[in-house]
Amino acid sequence: VIYQVYPRSFADSDGDGVGDLPGITAHLDHIADLGADAVWLSPIYASPGDDNGYDISDYEAIDPQFGTMDDAERLFSRANELGLKVVMDLVVNHTSDEHAWFQDSASARDSDKADWYIWRDPKPGFEGGHPGAEPNNWQSFFSGSTWTWVPEREQYYLHLFSRKQPDLNWENPYVRAEIYRMMNAWLDRGVDGFRMDVINLISKVPGLPDGIAGRNGLASPMPHVVHGPKFVEYLREMREQVFTGRDTHILTVGETPDATPTHARELTHVDSGPLDMVFQFEHVSLDHGASRFDAEPLDLVALKESLGTWQRELAQDGWNSLYFENHDQPRSVSRWGDDGQYWYESATALATTLHLMRGTPYVYQGQEIGMTNSRFGSIGDFRDLETLRYWAANVENGDADPTTVMEGLRARSRDNARTPMQWDSSLHAGFSTGQPWLDANPNADRINVAAQADDPHSVLAFYRQLIGLRHEWPLVVNGGFTMLAPESDRVFAYERELNGEAMVVIVNWSPEHVDVPADCRRDREEWVLGNYREHPQVPAGDPLRPWESRVISVGVPV
Ligand code: TEU
C-alpha cells in the first residue's frame, strides 16, 4: 500500500505557508499508523514552481522551499526506522526551461547541449515566431501550442506541457546516460523506487506528424507520443543501467496516460516487463466530456466494465495499480460519492471498492480522512496553471460562458486535491501557522486527522482496517478476481478467490436501498467488514443501505 504525499500541501514546519520536508518527517507516524508500506513524494527537487515542482531545474538539489539535502536524508532515515519505503517522483519527459541543460541548449544551434531538447524549424514557407508557423498543430495539455519560438536559435522547442517544461530529446544517448546517472545517485542515497511522470511519452514518432482534431476541436499530440517506437527499448536500457544488480528490489510505477491494457501487460509482465506497475487513466476519464473540465456524471456500469477489464487483462502476467485520487484528480468522495449526507458511508464505500481489488492500492494524502473538494469562489482562488490557462484560453481569449467554465473548474480543478492536509480544527487546518499558498478547505473544522485519530468509527479507522486486511489475508493480494452483477447500475460487487477460499465484496454506489444481487449470495457466509457505524452487520439477504459496503468471507466448500 503506497501513500502519496504532495509536499507543498502536507505540513509546513516553518510557517511560510508552503509544506516542507521537516513537516513531512514530523508526520510520518501518521502514514505508518495507517499501515502503508511506502511513501511516494511528489517532486521535491529544485524548481521555479511553474507546475509545482513538475518543472525541475536541478535533479540533484532540493528546492529551498522544501528544505535541504540534510532534511531529505533525515526524512529517509526516519521513514526507514518506521519501516516505510520511499518512492521519489521522476520527471524526465521534460525539465524546467530554467534547467542549465536547457539554458545551454537554447543559447545557440551549435551549443554543447544543442541536441538535448526537441528543436524544429518553422513550417516551410512561414516566418518563425508568428501564429501558424509552428512545426505542427499539436496543442499542449495546458492549453495553447506545444511549440515556443526561441529567437537565439530561430527555432521552436517542443513542450507537451507548459512552455516552462521543454521535452527532453531521449534519442540523444548523452541525455539518457545523464538521467540514469542521476537515478543511480538517488538510489545510492537510499531511496527505494520511482514514480515515473508521463514516462510513456518519452519516445515520439519520428517526423512529429500533425494530430487530428478531437471532440474539443483541438489536435492532440497523443497518438504520436504515447508508447512511441523506442519507449520500451529505453525502459529496458534504464532497467539495465539503473535497477539490475542492486541488492534490493527497486519499486517502479510508470504514469502512463492513454495506455491500453495491452501496453500495460507488456510493461508490467512478470518475466519481461520493465516496470512493476503503471497508472492507467481510463477509469478517471470516463466522466470527462469534450475536455476534462466538462464534468459529466459517472456511468457506474462503464466504470465496472473498465476496471473489470484491467483486472482481467493483467490477471495472469501483469500487475495493476489501484487509485481513485492523486494530486491531479478531484476528491473522489465529491466526484463519485456524496460529500453531504452520506459523506462517511460513501468515502468508506469507495475505499472498500478500491482496496480489495487485485493490485497495489494508493492512498492520496487526505483521502484516508475523507477530504472533499474545496469551495473556490472565483478564478483568483485557484493556483494551478492548468486551471488558470484553461480559464484564460476559454474565457479571457475565447467565447466560452464563464459560469459554465467556472462550474467545471470547481468540480474538476487539480487544486481540489492540493488544499492543505487537514490535521486538526485550528487555523489553516493545522497545516501552517502562516497563510497557506492555497486556502484550506473550510470544512477542516469537521474533517481532520485529530477528530478521527481515536474514533473507531471514523473514515481513518476504516482505512486502517482495509489496509490491515490486505496485510493479513493473502487472498486479498494473490486471489483471482471476478466481477459480479456487471449489469447493475447501483452495485459494484466482485469476488476474490484463492485455493477454494473466497471473499465477496458488495458495495452500494447509490443513496437508495438496493437488493443484494442474486449472484452475490453465498452459502456459509462469514461477515468480515461493513461500513455502517451502527449495526454494521445485518442478515445477509437484507437490502443494502445507502452507500453500504459488505465484505464477506466464504469458506472452502465441502
Ligand atoms: O501528469 C500527467 C498527465 O497526464 C496530465 O495530463 C495530468 O493528468 C493533467 O492533470 C491532466 O490534465 C503528470 C503530473 O502528475 C502532473 O502533475 C504534471 O502537471 C504533468 O505530469 C507534467 O509533469
Short mmCIF file of N, CA and C and ligand atoms in Angstrom, two decimals, residues 4 6 40 42-43 51-55 89 91 93-94 141-142 160-162 165 195-198 200-201 222 255-258 281 284 288 292-293 326-329 384-386 412 414 418, ligand 1:
data_model
loop_
_atom_site.label_atom_id
_atom_site.label_comp_id
_atom_site.label_asym_id
_atom_site.label_seq_id
_atom_site.Cartn_x
_atom_site.Cartn_y
_atom_site.Cartn_z
N GLN A 4 0.65 8.62 -1.03
CA GLN A 4 1.23 9.73 -1.78
C GLN A 4 1.20 11.02 -0.98
N TYR A 6 1.95 15.08 -1.24
CA TYR A 6 2.16 16.25 -2.12
C TYR A 6 2.82 17.30 -1.23
N TRP A 40 5.23 7.80 -1.45
CA TRP A 40 5.66 8.41 -2.71
C TRP A 40 5.60 9.92 -2.51
N SER A 42 5.71 13.49 -4.19
CA SER A 42 5.70 14.30 -5.41
C SER A 42 6.97 15.15 -5.38
N PRO A 43 7.37 15.75 -6.51
CA PRO A 43 8.74 16.29 -6.63
C PRO A 43 9.16 17.28 -5.53
N ASP A 51 4.82 24.45 -12.41
CA ASP A 51 3.86 23.34 -12.27
C ASP A 51 4.11 22.64 -10.93
N ASN A 52 4.31 23.44 -9.89
CA ASN A 52 4.51 22.91 -8.53
C ASN A 52 5.54 21.79 -8.46
N GLY A 53 6.68 21.98 -9.11
CA GLY A 53 7.76 21.01 -8.96
C GLY A 53 7.85 20.00 -10.09
N TYR A 54 6.82 19.92 -10.96
CA TYR A 54 6.92 19.04 -12.13
C TYR A 54 7.68 19.74 -13.26
N ASP A 55 8.40 20.79 -12.90
CA ASP A 55 9.29 21.51 -13.81
C ASP A 55 10.60 21.66 -13.04
N ASP A 89 9.46 10.93 -7.04
CA ASP A 89 8.91 11.23 -8.35
C ASP A 89 10.07 11.44 -9.31
N VAL A 91 10.75 12.96 -12.98
CA VAL A 91 10.12 13.74 -14.05
C VAL A 91 11.16 13.95 -15.14
N ASN A 93 10.44 13.30 -18.71
CA ASN A 93 9.97 13.60 -20.07
C ASN A 93 10.41 15.01 -20.45
N HIS A 94 10.48 15.86 -19.41
CA HIS A 94 10.82 17.26 -19.61
C HIS A 94 11.58 17.78 -18.40
N PHE A 141 -1.13 19.98 -23.20
CA PHE A 141 -2.02 19.59 -22.11
C PHE A 141 -2.51 20.82 -21.34
N PHE A 142 -1.72 21.86 -21.37
CA PHE A 142 -2.05 23.04 -20.57
C PHE A 142 -2.50 24.21 -21.46
N LEU A 160 5.16 19.37 -24.39
CA LEU A 160 3.81 18.79 -24.33
C LEU A 160 3.00 19.44 -23.21
N PHE A 161 3.72 19.96 -22.20
CA PHE A 161 3.04 20.63 -21.08
C PHE A 161 3.30 22.14 -21.23
N SER A 162 3.67 22.86 -20.15
CA SER A 162 3.75 24.31 -20.30
C SER A 162 5.03 24.72 -21.03
N GLN A 165 8.23 23.81 -19.55
CA GLN A 165 8.52 22.38 -19.39
C GLN A 165 8.96 21.77 -20.73
N ARG A 195 8.36 6.84 -9.05
CA ARG A 195 7.09 7.02 -9.78
C ARG A 195 7.47 7.89 -10.97
N MET A 196 7.29 7.35 -12.16
CA MET A 196 7.84 8.00 -13.35
C MET A 196 6.77 8.78 -14.09
N ASP A 197 6.90 10.09 -13.98
CA ASP A 197 5.95 11.02 -14.57
C ASP A 197 5.85 10.85 -16.09
N VAL A 198 4.63 10.78 -16.60
CA VAL A 198 4.34 10.62 -18.04
C VAL A 198 5.45 9.90 -18.81
N ASN A 200 5.45 7.23 -20.50
CA ASN A 200 5.16 6.65 -21.82
C ASN A 200 5.09 7.71 -22.93
N LEU A 201 5.50 8.95 -22.63
CA LEU A 201 5.52 9.97 -23.68
C LEU A 201 6.95 10.29 -24.14
N MET A 222 -1.23 13.14 -28.69
CA MET A 222 -1.18 11.82 -28.05
C MET A 222 -0.90 10.64 -28.97
N GLU A 255 3.72 6.42 -14.79
CA GLU A 255 2.47 7.13 -15.08
C GLU A 255 2.28 7.09 -16.59
N THR A 256 1.16 6.49 -17.05
CA THR A 256 1.02 6.22 -18.48
C THR A 256 -0.34 6.62 -19.02
N PRO A 257 -0.54 7.94 -19.28
CA PRO A 257 -1.81 8.37 -19.87
C PRO A 257 -2.06 7.64 -21.18
N ASP A 258 -3.33 7.32 -21.44
CA ASP A 258 -3.77 6.67 -22.67
C ASP A 258 -3.19 5.27 -22.87
N PHE A 281 -5.24 5.57 -17.11
CA PHE A 281 -6.14 6.71 -16.94
C PHE A 281 -7.59 6.46 -17.34
N VAL A 284 -10.44 7.15 -14.78
CA VAL A 284 -10.60 8.53 -14.33
C VAL A 284 -10.93 9.48 -15.49
N HIS A 288 -15.39 12.47 -18.22
CA HIS A 288 -14.99 13.70 -18.91
C HIS A 288 -15.88 13.90 -20.12
N ARG A 292 -11.49 17.65 -19.89
CA ARG A 292 -11.63 17.11 -18.54
C ARG A 292 -12.39 18.06 -17.62
N PHE A 293 -12.62 19.30 -18.09
CA PHE A 293 -13.39 20.25 -17.29
C PHE A 293 -14.87 20.27 -17.67
N ASN A 326 -5.26 11.34 -6.85
CA ASN A 326 -3.87 11.78 -6.73
C ASN A 326 -3.89 13.30 -6.82
N HIS A 327 -2.74 13.91 -6.99
CA HIS A 327 -2.67 15.38 -6.99
C HIS A 327 -3.23 16.01 -8.26
N ASP A 328 -3.63 15.19 -9.24
CA ASP A 328 -4.19 15.71 -10.49
C ASP A 328 -5.70 15.50 -10.59
N GLN A 329 -6.27 14.80 -9.63
CA GLN A 329 -7.68 14.44 -9.72
C GLN A 329 -8.47 15.12 -8.60
N ASP A 384 -3.43 26.47 -9.64
CA ASP A 384 -2.90 25.50 -10.61
C ASP A 384 -2.83 26.08 -12.02
N LEU A 385 -1.67 25.91 -12.68
CA LEU A 385 -1.51 26.52 -14.01
C LEU A 385 -2.42 25.90 -15.06
N GLU A 386 -2.71 24.61 -14.92
CA GLU A 386 -3.62 24.01 -15.90
C GLU A 386 -4.99 24.71 -15.83
N ARG A 412 -13.60 20.01 -11.11
CA ARG A 412 -12.53 19.15 -11.59
C ARG A 412 -11.12 19.71 -11.45
N ARG A 414 -7.46 20.56 -10.42
CA ARG A 414 -6.47 19.83 -9.62
C ARG A 414 -6.28 20.46 -8.25
N ARG A 418 -5.24 19.76 -3.83
CA ARG A 418 -4.00 20.36 -3.36
C ARG A 418 -4.20 21.30 -2.18
O1 TEU B 1 0.51 14.39 -15.23
C1 TEU B 1 0.40 13.86 -16.50
C2 TEU B 1 -0.87 13.96 -17.14
O2 TEU B 1 -1.26 13.13 -17.92
C3 TEU B 1 -1.56 15.24 -17.04
O3 TEU B 1 -2.28 15.33 -18.22
C4 TEU B 1 -2.44 15.30 -15.87
O4 TEU B 1 -3.33 14.22 -15.84
C5 TEU B 1 -3.21 16.54 -16.00
O5 TEU B 1 -3.56 16.92 -14.73
C6 TEU B 1 -4.35 16.31 -16.93
O6 TEU B 1 -4.99 17.41 -17.31
C7 TEU B 1 1.79 14.48 -14.71
C8 TEU B 1 1.77 15.03 -13.30
O7 TEU B 1 1.09 14.11 -12.47
C9 TEU B 1 1.16 16.39 -13.33
O8 TEU B 1 1.00 16.92 -12.04
C10 TEU B 1 2.06 17.26 -14.16
O9 TEU B 1 1.47 18.52 -14.29
C11 TEU B 1 2.33 16.67 -15.53
O10 TEU B 1 2.64 15.29 -15.50
C12 TEU B 1 3.52 17.34 -16.16
O11 TEU B 1 4.69 16.98 -15.50
#
